[in-house]
PDB file of C-alpha atoms in Angstrom:
ATOM      1  CA  SER R   1       0.000   0.000   0.000  1.00  0.00           C
ATOM      2  CA  LEU R   2       1.002   3.646  -0.317  1.00  0.00           C
ATOM      3  CA  ALA R   3       1.622   4.110   3.417  1.00  0.00           C
ATOM      4  CA  THR R   4       4.093   1.226   3.625  1.00  0.00           C
ATOM      5  CA  GLN R   5       5.697   1.313   0.188  1.00  0.00           C
ATOM      6  CA  ASP R   6       9.457   1.099   0.619  1.00  0.00           C
ATOM      7  CA  VAL R   7      11.247   3.662  -1.537  1.00  0.00           C
ATOM      8  CA  ASP R   8      14.873   3.128  -0.490  1.00  0.00           C
ATOM      9  CA  ARG R   9      15.890   4.278   2.961  1.00  0.00           C
ATOM     10  CA  SER R  10      19.523   4.700   1.964  1.00  0.00           C
ATOM     11  CA  LYS R  11      18.925   6.543  -1.318  1.00  0.00           C
ATOM     12  CA  VAL R  12      16.085   8.953  -0.460  1.00  0.00           C
ATOM     13  CA  PRO R  13      15.312   8.999   3.269  1.00  0.00           C
ATOM     14  CA  GLU R  14      13.271  12.218   3.330  1.00  0.00           C
ATOM     15  CA  ALA R  15      11.962  14.320   0.449  1.00  0.00           C
ATOM     16  CA  ASP R  16       9.001  16.012  -1.198  1.00  0.00           C
ATOM     17  CA  LEU R  17       8.712  15.262  -4.910  1.00  0.00           C
ATOM     18  CA  PHE R  18       6.688  17.403  -7.285  1.00  0.00           C
ATOM     19  CA  GLY R  19       5.378  15.879 -10.510  1.00  0.00           C
ATOM     20  CA  CYS R  20       3.871  18.076 -13.220  1.00  0.00           C
ATOM     21  CA  PHE R  21       1.784  17.370 -16.321  1.00  0.00           C
ATOM     22  CA  ARG R  22       0.443  19.783 -18.905  1.00  0.00           C
ATOM     23  CA  GLU R  23      -2.060  19.345 -21.730  1.00  0.00           C
ATOM     24  CA  GLY R  24      -2.838  22.570 -23.548  1.00  0.00           C
ATOM     25  CA  PRO R  25      -3.694  25.163 -20.882  1.00  0.00           C
ATOM     26  CA  HIS R  26      -4.470  22.471 -18.271  1.00  0.00           C
ATOM     27  CA  ILE R  27      -1.865  21.804 -15.588  1.00  0.00           C
ATOM     28  CA  ALA R  28      -1.854  19.175 -12.841  1.00  0.00           C
ATOM     29  CA  ILE R  29       0.664  18.699 -10.058  1.00  0.00           C
ATOM     30  CA  GLN R  30       1.251  15.650  -7.869  1.00  0.00           C
ATOM     31  CA  VAL R  31       3.126  15.805  -4.559  1.00  0.00           C
ATOM     32  CA  HIS R  32       4.795  12.670  -3.161  1.00  0.00           C
ATOM     33  CA  GLN R  33       6.033  12.742   0.426  1.00  0.00           C
ATOM     34  CA  ILE R  34       8.850  10.408   1.445  1.00  0.00           C
ATOM     35  CA  ARG R  35       9.625  10.043   5.139  1.00  0.00           C
ATOM     36  CA  GLU R  36      12.070   7.537   6.638  1.00  0.00           C
ATOM     37  CA  GLY R  37      12.495   5.984   3.214  1.00  0.00           C
ATOM     38  CA  ALA R  38       8.782   5.285   2.699  1.00  0.00           C
ATOM     39  CA  LEU R  39       6.272   6.944   0.406  1.00  0.00           C
ATOM     40  CA  ILE R  40       3.662   8.058   2.947  1.00  0.00           C
ATOM     41  CA  ALA R  41       1.434  10.345   0.857  1.00  0.00           C
ATOM     42  CA  SER R  42       0.577  11.170  -2.743  1.00  0.00           C
ATOM     43  CA  ARG R  43      -1.643  14.218  -3.156  1.00  0.00           C
ATOM     44  CA  PRO R  44      -3.207  15.399  -6.439  1.00  0.00           C
ATOM     45  CA  TYR R  45      -3.606  19.072  -7.347  1.00  0.00           C
ATOM     46  CA  PRO R  46      -5.460  19.665 -10.629  1.00  0.00           C
ATOM     47  CA  LEU R  47      -4.833  23.366 -11.265  1.00  0.00           C
ATOM     48  CA  GLY R  48      -7.181  23.642 -14.241  1.00  0.00           C
ATOM     49  CA  GLU R  49      -6.610  26.109 -17.070  1.00  0.00           C
ATOM     50  CA  LEU R  50      -3.703  28.499 -16.574  1.00  0.00           C
ATOM     51  CA  SER R  51      -2.122  31.082 -18.852  1.00  0.00           C
ATOM     52  CA  LEU R  52       1.225  30.509 -17.108  1.00  0.00           C
ATOM     53  CA  SER R  53       4.067  28.347 -18.359  1.00  0.00           C
ATOM     54  CA  SER R  54       4.615  25.015 -16.604  1.00  0.00           C
ATOM     55  CA  GLN R  55       7.657  26.469 -14.850  1.00  0.00           C
ATOM     56  CA  GLU R  56       5.741  29.540 -13.658  1.00  0.00           C
ATOM     57  CA  ALA R  57       2.843  27.415 -12.429  1.00  0.00           C
ATOM     58  CA  LEU R  58       5.213  25.071 -10.590  1.00  0.00           C
ATOM     59  CA  GLU R  59       7.133  27.958  -9.037  1.00  0.00           C
ATOM     60  CA  GLY R  60       3.962  29.591  -7.726  1.00  0.00           C
ATOM     61  CA  PHE R  61       2.545  26.289  -6.515  1.00  0.00           C
ATOM     62  CA  VAL R  62       5.663  25.290  -4.568  1.00  0.00           C
ATOM     63  CA  GLN R  63       5.815  28.668  -2.834  1.00  0.00           C
ATOM     64  CA  GLN R  64       2.140  28.448  -1.890  1.00  0.00           C
ATOM     65  CA  TYR R  65       2.477  24.803  -0.827  1.00  0.00           C
ATOM     66  CA  TYR R  66       5.074  25.599   1.821  1.00  0.00           C
ATOM     67  CA  GLN R  67       3.555  28.888   2.981  1.00  0.00           C
ATOM     68  CA  GLY R  68       3.098  28.691   6.737  1.00  0.00           C
ATOM     69  CA  LYS R  69       4.686  25.232   7.070  1.00  0.00           C
ATOM     70  CA  THR R  70       7.415  24.635   9.643  1.00  0.00           C
ATOM     71  CA  VAL R  71       8.148  20.950   8.983  1.00  0.00           C
ATOM     72  CA  ILE R  72      10.247  20.895   5.817  1.00  0.00           C
ATOM     73  CA  PRO R  73      11.983  17.796   4.369  1.00  0.00           C
ATOM     74  CA  LYS R  74      15.709  17.660   3.681  1.00  0.00           C
ATOM     75  CA  GLU R  75      15.128  17.524  -0.074  1.00  0.00           C
ATOM     76  CA  VAL R  76      12.644  19.141  -2.437  1.00  0.00           C
ATOM     77  CA  LEU R  77      12.849  17.528  -5.867  1.00  0.00           C
ATOM     78  CA  LEU R  78      11.355  19.160  -8.965  1.00  0.00           C
ATOM     79  CA  PRO R  79      10.745  17.959 -12.545  1.00  0.00           C
ATOM     80  CA  THR R  80      12.078  21.143 -14.133  1.00  0.00           C
ATOM     81  CA  GLU R  81      14.141  24.206 -13.307  1.00  0.00           C
ATOM     82  CA  ILE R  82      12.228  27.161 -11.891  1.00  0.00           C
ATOM     83  CA  GLN R  83      13.376  30.692 -11.181  1.00  0.00           C
ATOM     84  CA  GLY R  84      14.949  31.442  -7.831  1.00  0.00           C
ATOM     85  CA  MET R  85      15.816  27.893  -6.768  1.00  0.00           C
ATOM     86  CA  ASP R  86      18.626  29.102  -4.496  1.00  0.00           C
ATOM     87  CA  THR R  87      16.287  31.648  -2.940  1.00  0.00           C
ATOM     88  CA  LEU R  88      13.658  28.942  -2.500  1.00  0.00           C
ATOM     89  CA  ALA R  89      16.174  26.678  -0.783  1.00  0.00           C
ATOM     90  CA  SER R  90      17.190  29.481   1.601  1.00  0.00           C
ATOM     91  CA  TRP R  91      13.558  30.298   2.398  1.00  0.00           C
ATOM     92  CA  LEU R  92      12.700  26.652   3.062  1.00  0.00           C
ATOM     93  CA  GLY R  93      15.796  26.357   5.229  1.00  0.00           C
ATOM     94  CA  GLU R  94      14.613  29.291   7.310  1.00  0.00           C
ATOM     95  CA  LEU R  95      11.148  27.758   7.652  1.00  0.00           C
ATOM     96  CA  GLY R  96      12.488  24.369   8.714  1.00  0.00           C
ATOM     97  CA  GLY R  97      15.492  25.532  10.698  1.00  0.00           C
ATOM     98  CA  ARG R  98      17.979  23.438   8.722  1.00  0.00           C
ATOM     99  CA  LYS R  99      19.577  23.199   5.308  1.00  0.00           C
ATOM    100  CA  VAL R 100      17.193  22.187   2.514  1.00  0.00           C
ATOM    101  CA  LYS R 101      18.294  20.962  -0.913  1.00  0.00           C
ATOM    102  CA  VAL R 102      16.173  21.996  -3.909  1.00  0.00           C
ATOM    103  CA  ALA R 103      17.141  20.121  -7.058  1.00  0.00           C
ATOM    104  CA  VAL R 104      16.051  18.770 -10.448  1.00  0.00           C
ATOM    105  CA  PRO R 105      17.312  15.153 -10.649  1.00  0.00           C
ATOM    106  CA  GLN R 106      19.012  14.378 -13.953  1.00  0.00           C
ATOM    107  CA  ARG R 107      19.611  10.639 -13.586  1.00  0.00           C
ATOM    108  CA  GLY R 108      19.364   7.684 -11.287  1.00  0.00           C
ATOM    109  CA  PHE R 109      16.869   6.799  -8.592  1.00  0.00           C
ATOM    110  CA  ARG R 110      15.662  10.341  -7.873  1.00  0.00           C
ATOM    111  CA  LYS R 111      15.025  10.888 -11.573  1.00  0.00           C
ATOM    112  CA  ARG R 112      12.838   7.769 -11.674  1.00  0.00           C
ATOM    113  CA  LEU R 113      10.900   8.964  -8.635  1.00  0.00           C
ATOM    114  CA  ILE R 114      10.187  12.306 -10.324  1.00  0.00           C
ATOM    115  CA  GLU R 115       9.112  10.528 -13.523  1.00  0.00           C
ATOM    116  CA  ASN R 116       6.679   8.459 -11.451  1.00  0.00           C
ATOM    117  CA  ALA R 117       5.279  11.612  -9.815  1.00  0.00           C
ATOM    118  CA  CYS R 118       4.788  13.147 -13.274  1.00  0.00           C
ATOM    119  CA  ARG R 119       2.910  10.018 -14.422  1.00  0.00           C
ATOM    120  CA  ASN R 120       0.668  10.377 -11.380  1.00  0.00           C
ATOM    121  CA  ALA R 121       0.125  14.049 -12.280  1.00  0.00           C
ATOM    122  CA  ARG R 122      -1.028  12.916 -15.733  1.00  0.00           C
ATOM    123  CA  GLN R 123      -3.473  10.469 -14.130  1.00  0.00           C
ATOM    124  CA  THR R 124      -4.734  13.294 -11.908  1.00  0.00           C
ATOM    125  CA  HIS R 125      -5.351  15.440 -14.985  1.00  0.00           C
ATOM    126  CA  GLU R 126      -7.154  12.655 -16.856  1.00  0.00           C
ATOM    127  CA  THR R 127      -9.331  11.797 -13.849  1.00  0.00           C
ATOM    128  CA  HIS R 128     -10.203  15.469 -13.358  1.00  0.00           C
ATOM    129  CA  GLN R 129     -11.020  15.924 -17.050  1.00  0.00           C
ATOM    130  CA  ASN R 130     -13.209  12.819 -17.125  1.00  0.00           C
ATOM    131  CA  ALA R 131     -15.111  14.013 -14.064  1.00  0.00           C
ATOM    132  CA  LYS R 132     -15.558  17.438 -15.638  1.00  0.00           C
ATOM    133  CA  GLU R 133     -16.846  15.915 -18.884  1.00  0.00           C
ATOM    134  CA  ASP R 134     -19.296  13.783 -16.891  1.00  0.00           C
ATOM    135  CA  SER R 135     -20.533  16.907 -15.089  1.00  0.00           C
ATOM    136  CA  ILE R 136     -21.012  18.774 -18.368  1.00  0.00           C
ATOM    137  CA  ARG R 137     -23.046  15.888 -19.807  1.00  0.00           C
ATOM    138  CA  MET R 138     -25.169  15.818 -16.648  1.00  0.00           C
ATOM    139  CA  LEU R 139     -25.758  19.570 -16.845  1.00  0.00           C
ATOM    140  CA  ARG R 140     -26.700  19.291 -20.520  1.00  0.00           C
ATOM    141  CA  ARG R 141     -29.339  16.719 -19.569  1.00  0.00           C
ATOM    142  CA  LEU R 142     -30.564  19.033 -16.813  1.00  0.00           C
ATOM    143  CA  GLN R 143     -30.819  21.907 -19.299  1.00  0.00           C
ATOM    144  CA  GLU R 144     -32.796  19.784 -21.731  1.00  0.00           C
ATOM    145  CA  GLY R 145     -35.004  18.211 -19.052  1.00  0.00           C
ATOM    146  CA  LEU R 146     -36.017  21.546 -17.533  1.00  0.00           C
ATOM    147  CA  GLY R 147     -36.125  23.412 -20.845  1.00  0.00           C
ATOM    148  CA  LEU R 148     -33.594  25.997 -19.654  1.00  0.00           C
ATOM    149  CA  ALA R 149     -32.484  28.800 -21.938  1.00  0.00           C
ATOM    150  CA  ASN R 150     -28.957  28.778 -20.451  1.00  0.00           C
ATOM    151  CA  PHE R 151     -26.382  26.082 -19.881  1.00  0.00           C
ATOM    152  CA  PRO R 152     -26.438  25.891 -16.035  1.00  0.00           C
ATOM    153  CA  GLY R 153     -22.721  26.368 -15.456  1.00  0.00           C
ATOM    154  CA  ARG R 154     -23.385  28.414 -12.316  1.00  0.00           C
ATOM    155  CA  ILE R 155     -26.337  27.303 -10.212  1.00  0.00           C
ATOM    156  CA  GLU R 156     -27.423  29.036  -7.017  1.00  0.00           C
ATOM    157  CA  CYS R 157     -29.987  27.589  -4.622  1.00  0.00           C
ATOM    158  CA  MET R 158     -31.899  29.820  -2.172  1.00  0.00           C
ATOM    159  CA  ASP R 159     -33.480  28.514   1.022  1.00  0.00           C
ATOM    160  CA  ILE R 160     -35.222  30.364   3.888  1.00  0.00           C
ATOM    161  CA  SER R 161     -34.979  29.023   7.432  1.00  0.00           C
ATOM    162  CA  ASN R 162     -36.798  30.402  10.444  1.00  0.00           C
ATOM    163  CA  ILE R 163     -37.861  29.257  13.878  1.00  0.00           C
ATOM    164  CA  GLN R 164     -41.547  30.121  14.299  1.00  0.00           C
ATOM    165  CA  GLY R 165     -40.985  33.217  12.184  1.00  0.00           C
ATOM    166  CA  THR R 166     -38.075  34.530  14.236  1.00  0.00           C
ATOM    167  CA  GLU R 167     -34.334  34.597  13.587  1.00  0.00           C
ATOM    168  CA  ALA R 168     -34.950  34.110   9.884  1.00  0.00           C
ATOM    169  CA  VAL R 169     -31.908  33.501   7.710  1.00  0.00           C
ATOM    170  CA  ALA R 170     -31.375  32.606   4.069  1.00  0.00           C
ATOM    171  CA  SER R 171     -28.763  30.328   2.550  1.00  0.00           C
ATOM    172  CA  ASP R 172     -27.363  30.709  -0.956  1.00  0.00           C
ATOM    173  CA  VAL R 173     -25.550  27.556  -2.076  1.00  0.00           C
ATOM    174  CA  CYS R 174     -23.520  27.706  -5.297  1.00  0.00           C
ATOM    175  CA  PHE R 175     -22.459  25.042  -7.812  1.00  0.00           C
ATOM    176  CA  LEU R 176     -19.923  25.689 -10.573  1.00  0.00           C
ATOM    177  CA  ASP R 177     -19.938  23.160 -13.425  1.00  0.00           C
ATOM    178  CA  GLY R 178     -21.835  20.764 -11.189  1.00  0.00           C
ATOM    179  CA  ALA R 179     -19.426  20.901  -8.232  1.00  0.00           C
ATOM    180  CA  PRO R 180     -20.074  22.675  -4.910  1.00  0.00           C
ATOM    181  CA  ALA R 181     -18.238  26.026  -4.779  1.00  0.00           C
ATOM    182  CA  LYS R 182     -18.105  26.561  -1.034  1.00  0.00           C
ATOM    183  CA  SER R 183     -16.178  29.818  -1.294  1.00  0.00           C
ATOM    184  CA  GLU R 184     -19.249  31.209  -3.098  1.00  0.00           C
ATOM    185  CA  TYR R 185     -21.749  30.173  -0.420  1.00  0.00           C
ATOM    186  CA  ARG R 186     -23.545  33.070   1.262  1.00  0.00           C
ATOM    187  CA  HIS R 187     -25.825  33.536   4.281  1.00  0.00           C
ATOM    188  CA  TYR R 188     -28.245  36.416   4.737  1.00  0.00           C
ATOM    189  CA  ARG R 189     -29.931  37.635   7.870  1.00  0.00           C
ATOM    190  CA  ILE R 190     -33.477  38.587   6.913  1.00  0.00           C
ATOM    191  CA  GLN R 191     -34.126  42.295   7.482  1.00  0.00           C
ATOM    192  CA  LEU R 192     -37.928  42.221   7.239  1.00  0.00           C
ATOM    193  CA  PRO R 193     -39.954  42.362  10.476  1.00  0.00           C
ATOM    194  CA  ASN R 194     -39.927  38.955  12.086  1.00  0.00           C
ATOM    195  CA  GLU R 195     -43.126  37.387  10.901  1.00  0.00           C
ATOM    196  CA  PRO R 196     -43.679  34.075   9.124  1.00  0.00           C
ATOM    197  CA  ASN R 197     -43.909  35.341   5.545  1.00  0.00           C
ATOM    198  CA  ASP R 198     -41.749  33.064   3.415  1.00  0.00           C
ATOM    199  CA  PHE R 199     -42.738  34.794   0.191  1.00  0.00           C
ATOM    200  CA  ALA R 200     -41.645  38.251   1.359  1.00  0.00           C
ATOM    201  CA  MET R 201     -38.431  36.787   2.814  1.00  0.00           C
ATOM    202  CA  MET R 202     -37.598  35.046  -0.465  1.00  0.00           C
ATOM    203  CA  MET R 203     -38.265  38.249  -2.394  1.00  0.00           C
ATOM    204  CA  GLU R 204     -35.990  40.204  -0.050  1.00  0.00           C
ATOM    205  CA  VAL R 205     -33.009  37.864  -0.231  1.00  0.00           C
ATOM    206  CA  VAL R 206     -33.249  37.366  -4.014  1.00  0.00           C
ATOM    207  CA  PHE R 207     -33.457  41.138  -4.445  1.00  0.00           C
ATOM    208  CA  ARG R 208     -30.389  41.690  -2.258  1.00  0.00           C
ATOM    209  CA  ARG R 209     -28.327  38.963  -3.939  1.00  0.00           C
ATOM    210  CA  PHE R 210     -29.186  40.004  -7.502  1.00  0.00           C
ATOM    211  CA  ARG R 211     -28.898  43.737  -6.893  1.00  0.00           C
ATOM    212  CA  ARG R 212     -25.294  43.202  -5.869  1.00  0.00           C
ATOM    213  CA  GLY R 213     -24.749  40.649  -8.624  1.00  0.00           C
ATOM    214  CA  LYS R 214     -26.030  43.100 -11.207  1.00  0.00           C
ATOM    215  CA  GLU R 215     -23.595  45.753  -9.963  1.00  0.00           C
ATOM    216  CA  GLU R 216     -20.665  43.321  -9.995  1.00  0.00           C
ATOM    217  CA  GLY R 217     -21.607  41.473 -13.184  1.00  0.00           C
ATOM    218  CA  ASN R 218     -21.847  38.209 -11.244  1.00  0.00           C
ATOM    219  CA  LEU R 219     -25.162  36.438 -11.899  1.00  0.00           C
ATOM    220  CA  PRO R 220     -25.984  32.731 -11.964  1.00  0.00           C
ATOM    221  CA  ASP R 221     -27.260  30.925 -15.041  1.00  0.00           C
ATOM    222  CA  LEU R 222     -29.906  29.151 -12.960  1.00  0.00           C
ATOM    223  CA  LEU R 223     -31.581  30.152  -9.693  1.00  0.00           C
ATOM    224  CA  VAL R 224     -33.298  27.383  -7.736  1.00  0.00           C
ATOM    225  CA  VAL R 225     -35.630  28.495  -4.936  1.00  0.00           C
ATOM    226  CA  ASP R 226     -36.761  26.134  -2.223  1.00  0.00           C
ATOM    227  CA  GLY R 227     -40.533  26.335  -2.366  1.00  0.00           C
ATOM    228  CA  GLY R 228     -43.540  26.219  -4.602  1.00  0.00           C
ATOM    229  CA  LYS R 229     -45.319  28.718  -6.796  1.00  0.00           C
ATOM    230  CA  GLY R 230     -45.395  31.455  -4.129  1.00  0.00           C
ATOM    231  CA  GLN R 231     -41.635  31.459  -3.553  1.00  0.00           C
ATOM    232  CA  LEU R 232     -41.007  31.167  -7.289  1.00  0.00           C
ATOM    233  CA  ASN R 233     -43.209  34.186  -8.033  1.00  0.00           C
ATOM    234  CA  ALA R 234     -41.495  36.141  -5.241  1.00  0.00           C
ATOM    235  CA  ALA R 235     -38.092  35.470  -6.838  1.00  0.00           C
ATOM    236  CA  LEU R 236     -39.378  36.409 -10.297  1.00  0.00           C
ATOM    237  CA  THR R 237     -40.844  39.642  -8.912  1.00  0.00           C
ATOM    238  CA  ALA R 238     -37.486  40.593  -7.388  1.00  0.00           C
ATOM    239  CA  LEU R 239     -35.717  40.015 -10.714  1.00  0.00           C
ATOM    240  CA  HIS R 240     -38.371  41.992 -12.556  1.00  0.00           C
ATOM    241  CA  GLU R 241     -37.964  44.952 -10.184  1.00  0.00           C
ATOM    242  CA  LEU R 242     -34.222  44.897 -10.822  1.00  0.00           C
ATOM    243  CA  GLY R 243     -34.717  44.696 -14.591  1.00  0.00           C
ATOM    244  CA  ILE R 244     -32.801  41.423 -14.775  1.00  0.00           C
ATOM    245  CA  VAL R 245     -33.619  39.104 -17.658  1.00  0.00           C
ATOM    246  CA  GLY R 246     -31.935  35.985 -18.992  1.00  0.00           C
ATOM    247  CA  VAL R 247     -31.607  34.084 -15.696  1.00  0.00           C
ATOM    248  CA  ASP R 248     -33.488  30.784 -15.518  1.00  0.00           C
ATOM    249  CA  VAL R 249     -35.511  30.347 -12.309  1.00  0.00           C
ATOM    250  CA  VAL R 250     -37.096  27.141 -11.015  1.00  0.00           C
ATOM    251  CA  GLY R 251     -38.815  26.214  -7.759  1.00  0.00           C
ATOM    252  CA  LEU R 252     -38.426  23.008  -5.761  1.00  0.00           C
ATOM    253  CA  ALA R 253     -41.821  22.038  -4.389  1.00  0.00           C
ATOM    254  CA  LYS R 254     -42.579  18.929  -2.374  1.00  0.00           C
ATOM    255  CA  ALA R 255     -44.590  16.393  -4.303  1.00  0.00           C
TER     256      ALA R 255
END
């Protein structure tokens, strides 16, 4: 298994290896951690589409990877030269409190380890691309099934929660290309007088979200509101008042 795989205690006792694969603008990085001669972790990082060169992407990734870390291995092995390798080695040495070697292996056992990490990076890319293609097909079926005007690349779902009409809050959950985008999640504290009026609450929160989205040019392709015809009409009214057209809106009602 990965946790017990013996690398070679005498050849590479402790190192982080960075594999990199690029296909067009898509870049993936794989990090292998070797401790006490054993490969203890292999972590995938699909970076998606980047306008950077492979070297620039790797340089930025390595710097970000070690930001804030204090446990640094003796060796950091890379698949290609990047700018400022001596500076990187000095910085990592300061973080870890000891000398750190940053190198690009040219031959031998370390070279084979880097080649293996790059193969894993390719697998990471292919897995990520396949998952993305599956999501796009699923979203196409959703578009066709609901008769949507837009491809639902960005979906936002609105839900109102309240306890007997008090302490009402709204949640806005976002999906990008079918995957949860948690950094885009939002919560709203309802500003209307505390009374159990789900329609007015839905209208308020949709109005607030889309007013700001209109200003920032950040609107979803599809808005899903939790509720039946009343909540749906409230959301549509808010969009109409803002003069927003072109956003698909659907309601989720219990059967």
